[in-house]
Short mmCIF file of C-alpha atoms in Angstrom, two decimals:
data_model
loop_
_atom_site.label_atom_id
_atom_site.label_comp_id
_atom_site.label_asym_id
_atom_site.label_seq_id
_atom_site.Cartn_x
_atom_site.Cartn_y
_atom_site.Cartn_z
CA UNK A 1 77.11 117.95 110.23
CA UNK A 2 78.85 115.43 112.36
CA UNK A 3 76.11 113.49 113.52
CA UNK A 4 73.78 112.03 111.22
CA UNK A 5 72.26 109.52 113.75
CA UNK A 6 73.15 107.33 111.35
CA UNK A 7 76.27 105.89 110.31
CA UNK A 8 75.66 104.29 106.96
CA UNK A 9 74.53 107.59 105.86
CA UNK A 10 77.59 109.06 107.19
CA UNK A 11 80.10 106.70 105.78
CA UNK A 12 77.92 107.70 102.09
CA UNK A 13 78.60 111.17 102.89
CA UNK A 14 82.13 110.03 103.55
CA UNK A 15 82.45 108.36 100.37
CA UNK A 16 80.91 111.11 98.52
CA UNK A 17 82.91 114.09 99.79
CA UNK A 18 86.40 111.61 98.76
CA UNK A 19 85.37 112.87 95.26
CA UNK A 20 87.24 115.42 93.54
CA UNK A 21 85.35 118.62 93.91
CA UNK A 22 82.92 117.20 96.47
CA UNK A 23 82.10 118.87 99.66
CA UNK A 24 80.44 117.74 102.67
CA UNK A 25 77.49 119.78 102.12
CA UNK A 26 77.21 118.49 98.46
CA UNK A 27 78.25 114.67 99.81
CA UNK A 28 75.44 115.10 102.13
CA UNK A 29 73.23 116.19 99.52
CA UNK A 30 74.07 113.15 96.78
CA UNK A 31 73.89 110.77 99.90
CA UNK A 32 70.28 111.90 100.54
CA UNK A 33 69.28 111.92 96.87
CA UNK A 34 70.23 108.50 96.72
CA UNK A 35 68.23 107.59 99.70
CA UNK A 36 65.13 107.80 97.90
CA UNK A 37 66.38 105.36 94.60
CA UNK A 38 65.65 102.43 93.84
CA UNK A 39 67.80 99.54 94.76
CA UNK A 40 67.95 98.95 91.19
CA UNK A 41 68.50 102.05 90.31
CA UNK A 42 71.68 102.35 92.69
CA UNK A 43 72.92 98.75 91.84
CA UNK A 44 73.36 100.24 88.30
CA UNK A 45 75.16 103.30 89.44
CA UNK A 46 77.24 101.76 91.91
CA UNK A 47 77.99 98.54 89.23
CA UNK A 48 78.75 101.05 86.72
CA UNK A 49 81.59 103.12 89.10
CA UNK A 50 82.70 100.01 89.91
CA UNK A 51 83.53 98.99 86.65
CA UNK A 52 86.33 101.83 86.35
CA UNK A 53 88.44 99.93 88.77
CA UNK A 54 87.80 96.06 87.91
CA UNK A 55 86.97 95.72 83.98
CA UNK A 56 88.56 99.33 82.25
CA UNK A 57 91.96 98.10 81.34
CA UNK A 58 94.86 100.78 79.67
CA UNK A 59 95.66 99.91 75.82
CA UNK A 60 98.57 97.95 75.42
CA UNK A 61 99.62 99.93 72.72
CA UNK A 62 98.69 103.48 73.33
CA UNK A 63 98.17 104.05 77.20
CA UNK A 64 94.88 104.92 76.62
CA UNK A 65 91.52 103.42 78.60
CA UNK A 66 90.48 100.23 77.12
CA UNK A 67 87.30 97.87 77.24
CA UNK A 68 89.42 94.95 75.43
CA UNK A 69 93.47 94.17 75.34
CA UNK A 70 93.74 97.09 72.67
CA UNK A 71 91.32 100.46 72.52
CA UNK A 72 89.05 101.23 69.64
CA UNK A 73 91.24 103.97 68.31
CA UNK A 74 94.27 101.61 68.30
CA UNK A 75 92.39 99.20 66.53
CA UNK A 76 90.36 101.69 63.59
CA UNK A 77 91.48 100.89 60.61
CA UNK A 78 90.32 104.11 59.33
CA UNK A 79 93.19 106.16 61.61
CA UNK A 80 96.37 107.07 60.56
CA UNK A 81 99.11 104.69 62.40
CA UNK A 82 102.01 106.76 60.87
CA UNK A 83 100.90 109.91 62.58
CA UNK A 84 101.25 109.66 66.30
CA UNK A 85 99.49 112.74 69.00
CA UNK A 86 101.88 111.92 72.24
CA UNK A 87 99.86 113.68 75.35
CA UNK A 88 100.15 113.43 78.82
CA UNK A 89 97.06 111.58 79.97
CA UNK A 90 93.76 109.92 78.77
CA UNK A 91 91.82 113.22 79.76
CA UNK A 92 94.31 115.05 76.99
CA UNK A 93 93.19 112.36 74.20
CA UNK A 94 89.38 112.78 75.45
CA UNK A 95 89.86 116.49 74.50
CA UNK A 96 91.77 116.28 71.28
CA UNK A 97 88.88 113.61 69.98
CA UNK A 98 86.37 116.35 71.34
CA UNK A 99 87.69 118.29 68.76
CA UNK A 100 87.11 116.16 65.74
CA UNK A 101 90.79 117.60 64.05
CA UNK A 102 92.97 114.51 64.46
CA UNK A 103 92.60 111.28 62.48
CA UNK A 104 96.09 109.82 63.48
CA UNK A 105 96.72 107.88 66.56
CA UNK A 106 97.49 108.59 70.29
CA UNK A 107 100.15 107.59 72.53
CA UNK A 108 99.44 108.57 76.40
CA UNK A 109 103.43 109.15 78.65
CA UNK A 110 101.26 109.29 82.23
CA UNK A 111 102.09 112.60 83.12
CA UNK A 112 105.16 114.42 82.30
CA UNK A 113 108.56 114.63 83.79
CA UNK A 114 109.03 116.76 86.51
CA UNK A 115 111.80 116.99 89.39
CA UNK A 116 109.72 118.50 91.63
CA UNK A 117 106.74 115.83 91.91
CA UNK A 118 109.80 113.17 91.23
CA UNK A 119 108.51 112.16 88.09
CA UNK A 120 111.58 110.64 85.89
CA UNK A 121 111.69 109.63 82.14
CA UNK A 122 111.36 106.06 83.91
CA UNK A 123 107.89 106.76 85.57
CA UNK A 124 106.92 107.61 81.72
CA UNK A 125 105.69 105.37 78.59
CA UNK A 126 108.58 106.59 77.10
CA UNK A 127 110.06 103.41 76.21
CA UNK A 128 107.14 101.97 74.61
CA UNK A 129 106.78 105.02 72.45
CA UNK A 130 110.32 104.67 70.94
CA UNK A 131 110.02 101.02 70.71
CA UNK A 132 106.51 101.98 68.68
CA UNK A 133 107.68 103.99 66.60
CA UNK A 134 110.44 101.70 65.24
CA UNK A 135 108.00 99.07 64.98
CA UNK A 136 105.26 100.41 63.10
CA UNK A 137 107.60 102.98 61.44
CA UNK A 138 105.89 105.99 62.69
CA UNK A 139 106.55 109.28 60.29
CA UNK A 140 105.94 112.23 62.78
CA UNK A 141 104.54 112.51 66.35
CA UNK A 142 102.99 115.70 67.20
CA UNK A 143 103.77 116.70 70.81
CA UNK A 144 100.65 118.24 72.44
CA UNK A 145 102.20 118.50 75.74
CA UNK A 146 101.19 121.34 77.92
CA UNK A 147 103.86 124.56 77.40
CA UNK A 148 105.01 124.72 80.73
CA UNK A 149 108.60 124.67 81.83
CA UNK A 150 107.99 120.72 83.10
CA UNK A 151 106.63 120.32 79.74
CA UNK A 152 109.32 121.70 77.56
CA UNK A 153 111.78 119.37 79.37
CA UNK A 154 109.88 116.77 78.74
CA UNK A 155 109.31 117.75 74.65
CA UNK A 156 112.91 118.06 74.88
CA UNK A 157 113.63 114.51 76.46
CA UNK A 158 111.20 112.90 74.53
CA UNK A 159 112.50 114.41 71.30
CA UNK A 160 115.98 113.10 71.46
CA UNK A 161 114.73 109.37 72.46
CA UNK A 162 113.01 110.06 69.12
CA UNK A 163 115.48 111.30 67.38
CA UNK A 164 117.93 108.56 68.49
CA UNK A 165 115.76 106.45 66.95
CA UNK A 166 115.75 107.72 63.41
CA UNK A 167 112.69 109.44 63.98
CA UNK A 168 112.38 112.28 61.17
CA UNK A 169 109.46 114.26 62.49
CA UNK A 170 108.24 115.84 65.43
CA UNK A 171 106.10 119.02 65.99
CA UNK A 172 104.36 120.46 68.59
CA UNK A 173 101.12 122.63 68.94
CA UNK A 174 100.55 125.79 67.17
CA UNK A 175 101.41 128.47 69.83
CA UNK A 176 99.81 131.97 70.64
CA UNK A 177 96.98 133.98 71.13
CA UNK A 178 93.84 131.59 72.21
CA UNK A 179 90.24 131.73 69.31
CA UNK A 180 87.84 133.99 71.14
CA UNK A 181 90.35 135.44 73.35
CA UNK A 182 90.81 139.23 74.29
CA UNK A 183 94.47 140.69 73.33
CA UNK A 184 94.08 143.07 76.19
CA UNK A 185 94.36 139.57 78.89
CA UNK A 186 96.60 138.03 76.83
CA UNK A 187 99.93 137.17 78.53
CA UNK A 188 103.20 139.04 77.62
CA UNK A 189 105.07 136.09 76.35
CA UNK A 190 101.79 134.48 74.62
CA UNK A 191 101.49 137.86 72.55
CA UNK A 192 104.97 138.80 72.52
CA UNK A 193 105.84 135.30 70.82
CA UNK A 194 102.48 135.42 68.60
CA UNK A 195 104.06 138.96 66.88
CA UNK A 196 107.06 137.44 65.66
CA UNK A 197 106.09 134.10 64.82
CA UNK A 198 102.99 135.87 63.14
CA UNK A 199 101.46 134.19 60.21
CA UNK A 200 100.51 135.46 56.32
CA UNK A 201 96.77 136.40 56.10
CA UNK A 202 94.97 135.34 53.11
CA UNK A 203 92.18 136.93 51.34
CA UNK A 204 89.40 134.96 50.49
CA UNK A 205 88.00 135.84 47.72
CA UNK B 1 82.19 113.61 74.30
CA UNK B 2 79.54 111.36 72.59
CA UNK B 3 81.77 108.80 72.67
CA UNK B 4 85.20 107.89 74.51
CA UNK B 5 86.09 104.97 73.19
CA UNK B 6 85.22 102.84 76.27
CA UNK B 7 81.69 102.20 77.02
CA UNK B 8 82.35 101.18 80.80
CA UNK B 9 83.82 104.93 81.04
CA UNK B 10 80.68 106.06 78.80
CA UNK B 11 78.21 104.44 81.23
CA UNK B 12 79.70 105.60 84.64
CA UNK B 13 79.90 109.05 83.12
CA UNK B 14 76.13 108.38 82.07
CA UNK B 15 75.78 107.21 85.68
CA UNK B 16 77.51 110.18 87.85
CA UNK B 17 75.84 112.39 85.64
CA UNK B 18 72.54 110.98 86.82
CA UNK B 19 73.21 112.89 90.34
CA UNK B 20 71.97 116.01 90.82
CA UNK B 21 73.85 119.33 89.89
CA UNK B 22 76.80 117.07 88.40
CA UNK B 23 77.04 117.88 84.33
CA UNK B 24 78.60 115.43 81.86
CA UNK B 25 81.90 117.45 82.89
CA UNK B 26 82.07 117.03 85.83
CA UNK B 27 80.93 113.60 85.38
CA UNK B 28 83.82 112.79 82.86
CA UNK B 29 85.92 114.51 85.88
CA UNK B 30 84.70 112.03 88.68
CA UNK B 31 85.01 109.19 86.35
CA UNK B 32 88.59 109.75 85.26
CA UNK B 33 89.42 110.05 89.26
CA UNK B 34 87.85 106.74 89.75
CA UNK B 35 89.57 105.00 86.79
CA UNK B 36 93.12 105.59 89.10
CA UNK B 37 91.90 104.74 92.20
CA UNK B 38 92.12 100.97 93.63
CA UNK B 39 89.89 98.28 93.22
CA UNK B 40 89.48 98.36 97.44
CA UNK B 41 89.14 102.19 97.36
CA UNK B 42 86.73 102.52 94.49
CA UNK B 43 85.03 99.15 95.96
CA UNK B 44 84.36 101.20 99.74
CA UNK B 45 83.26 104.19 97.67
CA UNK B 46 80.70 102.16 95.96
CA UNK B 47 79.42 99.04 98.72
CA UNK B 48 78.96 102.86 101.06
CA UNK B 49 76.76 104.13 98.48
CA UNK B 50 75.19 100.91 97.94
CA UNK B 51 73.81 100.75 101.21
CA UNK B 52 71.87 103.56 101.30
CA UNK B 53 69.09 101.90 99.37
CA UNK B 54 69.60 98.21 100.59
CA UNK B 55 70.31 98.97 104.32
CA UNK B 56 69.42 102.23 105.66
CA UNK B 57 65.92 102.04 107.22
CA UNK B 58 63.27 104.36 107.80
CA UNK B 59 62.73 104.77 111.43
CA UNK B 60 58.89 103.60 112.09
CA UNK B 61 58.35 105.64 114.88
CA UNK B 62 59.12 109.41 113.55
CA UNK B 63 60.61 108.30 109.84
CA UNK B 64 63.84 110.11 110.19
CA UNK B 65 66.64 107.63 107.91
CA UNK B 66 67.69 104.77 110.61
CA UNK B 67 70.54 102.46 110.56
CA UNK B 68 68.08 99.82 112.93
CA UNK B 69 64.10 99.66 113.36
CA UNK B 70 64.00 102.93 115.14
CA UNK B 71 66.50 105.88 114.74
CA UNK B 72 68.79 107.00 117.37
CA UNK B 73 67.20 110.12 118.78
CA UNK B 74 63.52 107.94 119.28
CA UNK B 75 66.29 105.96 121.17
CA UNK B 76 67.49 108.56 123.29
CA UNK B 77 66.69 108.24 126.93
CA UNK B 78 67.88 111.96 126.95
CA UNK B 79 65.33 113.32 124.51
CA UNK B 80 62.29 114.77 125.95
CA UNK B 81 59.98 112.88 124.13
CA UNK B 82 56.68 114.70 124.71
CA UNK B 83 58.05 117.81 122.31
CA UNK B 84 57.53 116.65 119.04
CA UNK B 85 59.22 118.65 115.78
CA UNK B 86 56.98 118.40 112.97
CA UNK B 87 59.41 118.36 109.67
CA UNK B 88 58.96 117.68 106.38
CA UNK B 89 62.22 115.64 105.11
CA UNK B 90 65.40 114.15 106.74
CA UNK B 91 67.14 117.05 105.72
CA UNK B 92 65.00 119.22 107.90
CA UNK B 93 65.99 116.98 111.07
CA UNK B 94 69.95 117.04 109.98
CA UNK B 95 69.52 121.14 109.91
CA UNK B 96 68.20 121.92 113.07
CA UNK B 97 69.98 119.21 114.52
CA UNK B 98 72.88 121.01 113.41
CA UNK B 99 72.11 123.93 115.45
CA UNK B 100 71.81 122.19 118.84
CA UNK B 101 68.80 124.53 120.04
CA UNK B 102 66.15 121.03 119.87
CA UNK B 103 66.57 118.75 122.57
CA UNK B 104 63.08 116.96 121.63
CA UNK B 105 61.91 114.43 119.25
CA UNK B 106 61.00 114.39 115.40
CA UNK B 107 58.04 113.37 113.22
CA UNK B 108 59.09 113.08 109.25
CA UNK B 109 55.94 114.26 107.57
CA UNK B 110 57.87 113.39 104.34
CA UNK B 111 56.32 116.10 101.99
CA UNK B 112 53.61 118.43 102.46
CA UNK B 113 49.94 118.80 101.00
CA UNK B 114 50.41 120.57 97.56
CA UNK B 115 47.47 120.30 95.07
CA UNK B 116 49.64 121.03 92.01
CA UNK B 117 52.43 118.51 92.63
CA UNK B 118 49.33 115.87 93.73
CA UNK B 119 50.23 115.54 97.72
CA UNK B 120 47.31 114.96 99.75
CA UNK B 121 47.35 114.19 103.38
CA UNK B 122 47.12 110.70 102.65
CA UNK B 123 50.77 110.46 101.41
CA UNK B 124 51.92 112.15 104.23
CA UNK B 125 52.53 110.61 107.59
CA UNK B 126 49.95 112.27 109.48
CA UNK B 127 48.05 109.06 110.85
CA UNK B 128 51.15 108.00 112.61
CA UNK B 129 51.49 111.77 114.04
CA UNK B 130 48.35 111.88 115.23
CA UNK B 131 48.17 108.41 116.82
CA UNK B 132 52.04 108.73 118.59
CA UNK B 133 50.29 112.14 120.39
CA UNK B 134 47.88 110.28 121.82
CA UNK B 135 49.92 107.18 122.45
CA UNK B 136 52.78 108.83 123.99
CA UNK B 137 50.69 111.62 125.90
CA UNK B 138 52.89 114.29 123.64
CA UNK B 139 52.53 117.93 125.10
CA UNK B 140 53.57 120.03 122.46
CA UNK B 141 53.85 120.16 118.45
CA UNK B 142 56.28 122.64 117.06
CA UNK B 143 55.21 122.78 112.82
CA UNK B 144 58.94 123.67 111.48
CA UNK B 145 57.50 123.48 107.96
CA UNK B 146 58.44 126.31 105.26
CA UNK B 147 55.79 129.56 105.57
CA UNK B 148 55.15 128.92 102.01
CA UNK B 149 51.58 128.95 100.62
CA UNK B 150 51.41 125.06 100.32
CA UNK B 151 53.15 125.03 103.92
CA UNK B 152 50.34 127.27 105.66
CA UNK B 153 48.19 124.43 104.75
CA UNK B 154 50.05 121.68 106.13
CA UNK B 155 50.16 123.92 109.47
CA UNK B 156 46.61 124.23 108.96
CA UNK B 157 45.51 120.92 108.35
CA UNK B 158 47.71 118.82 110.88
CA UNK B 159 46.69 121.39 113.84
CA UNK B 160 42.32 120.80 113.16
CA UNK B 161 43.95 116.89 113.19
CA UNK B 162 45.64 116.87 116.22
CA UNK B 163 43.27 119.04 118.45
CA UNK B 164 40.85 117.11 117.19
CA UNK B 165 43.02 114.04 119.11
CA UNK B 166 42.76 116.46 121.97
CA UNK B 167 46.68 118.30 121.76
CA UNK B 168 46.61 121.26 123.41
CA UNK B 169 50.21 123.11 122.42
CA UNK B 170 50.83 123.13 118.70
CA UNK B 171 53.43 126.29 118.10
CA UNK B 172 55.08 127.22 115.02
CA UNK B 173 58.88 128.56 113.95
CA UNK B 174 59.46 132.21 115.13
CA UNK B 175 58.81 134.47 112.43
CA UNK B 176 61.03 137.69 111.24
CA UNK B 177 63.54 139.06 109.70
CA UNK B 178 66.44 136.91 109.55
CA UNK B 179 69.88 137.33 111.26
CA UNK B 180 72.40 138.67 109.83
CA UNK B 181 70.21 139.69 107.06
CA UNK B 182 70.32 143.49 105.59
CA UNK B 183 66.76 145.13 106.13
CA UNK B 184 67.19 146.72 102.69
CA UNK B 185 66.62 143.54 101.21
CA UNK B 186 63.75 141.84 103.48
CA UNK B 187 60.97 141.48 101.81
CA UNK B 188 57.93 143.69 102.82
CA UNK B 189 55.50 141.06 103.99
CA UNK B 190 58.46 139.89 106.10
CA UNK B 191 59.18 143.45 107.43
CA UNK B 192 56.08 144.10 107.80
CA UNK B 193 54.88 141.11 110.05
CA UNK B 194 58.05 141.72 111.86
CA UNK B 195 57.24 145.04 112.84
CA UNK B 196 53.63 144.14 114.00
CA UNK B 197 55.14 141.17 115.49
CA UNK B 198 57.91 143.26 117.85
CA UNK B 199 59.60 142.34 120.92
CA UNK B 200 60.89 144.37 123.69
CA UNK B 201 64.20 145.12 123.86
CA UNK B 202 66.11 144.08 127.36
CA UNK B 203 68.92 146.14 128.40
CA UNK B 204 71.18 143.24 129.75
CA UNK B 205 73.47 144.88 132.57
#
């Protein structure tokens, strides 16, 4: 695979197999797929990637990707601007819209803090959250950060900035055993916490 | 994941879900890896890709991809150029010259005659085949083309071409059960053949 007699096919390749995922047998394979497209065809693909990196811009309120100076969700008047979902990145708000449950707004940190990667509070949108929240006199911010030990800390950090602020309310996500998912694979912990922070069942009648 | 609230992150998703075997996922994956990557990096990625439609060339001697008029291996002084491999894409050439066992030149037939998909020998580059054999003096013809039905008749058809230019040595891929393979799961018209088709054994010593 290391000769293609051809070297703008193998810097494609090249560029392919940088993706995420990618190998050099699948690079190989997209490079030769495109071979046979149009130029137009490839102008619009390659104009379109390209776009990610010159023209998507980040909110200047929430974090999140951005056509203009502020996103669409930042500016719907239809959402909730009291009610803030603070997540670790844009991917997080991508699959809490998926969802269709939240109608408040979004505020993205960047990743969360973690010693080990050298991620400090500082590295975070931490500031601007605080400063948001004072601002636009935010009433509760739901933490759906992931429940891992990096992620408590950083529930916990974030929480007292919050608090310092005079903010009343903060939750996080419901915890314990996933929709669809067999008891029997269930983590000890997951179940162990879901049986004594069980919850009332209701009848329907 | 209708809509993200960007459309430039909506239409490269659109657009690296346009490759094949890449779903909206993993589109929305490769997409969010671009949106962090520079404006240099993402700008090689994309000017690579680019020039595989505006300036990688089809070589017009055997039509294997070419970075100039003709491809590197019709370049070769090393290649014996009166062996000609009969293939029917670029992808053919890159997988047996992968192997190393070919030392000879290629002809890109680009397709094969198939009735149901509407390939007659027309679209195929058998004119230029048959007049580089004569050209070029060309000794032998090896047909690597798939032993599928539609295949047979590509075999069939280019060999009544070229003897008819006078070629004496047209020769086909060995046929047989593969290596490596389990007999329990060859198929029978393979096993069968194979076992018609034996070789003796040598004891090496």
């Amino acid at each position: 695979m290391e000769k293609h007699s051809s070297k703008i096919l193998e810097e494609a390749v090249e560029a392919f197999a940088s993706l995420p995922g990618v190998g050099r047998k699948s690079a190989l394979r997209l490079a030769l797929h495109c071979i046979y497209q149009s130029d137009e065809k490839l102008g619009r693909f390659t104009n379109a990637v390209k776009r990610l990196s010159t023209d998507l811009r980040f909110c200047k309120k929430c974090h999140h990707i951005s056509d203009s100076e502020v996103c669409s969700i930042c500016l719907d008047p239809g959402r909730d601007k009291k009610l803030l979902c603070l997540v670790e990145s844009v991917r997080d708000v991508l699959a809490i819209e998926d969802t269709g449950h939240f109608r408040g707004s979004y505020h993205v940190l960047g990743g969360i803090i973690s010693p080990i990667d050298g991620v400090g509070p500082e590295d975070l949108h931490i500031d601007s959250l605080v400063k948001r929240c004072k601002e636009e006199a935010v009433e509760e911010v739901i933490m759906a950060i992931s429940p891992t030990i990096d992620g408590e800390t950083t529930i916990y950090y974030v929480s007292r900035c919050l608090a310092e602020a005079g903010l009343k309310k903060v939750s996080i996500l419901a915890r314990g055993v996933a929709f669809g998912g067999e008891l029997e694979y269930t983590d000890e912990m997951t179940l162990g916490r879901s049986i004594r922070a069980r919850i009332p069942y209701e009848i329907a009648e």
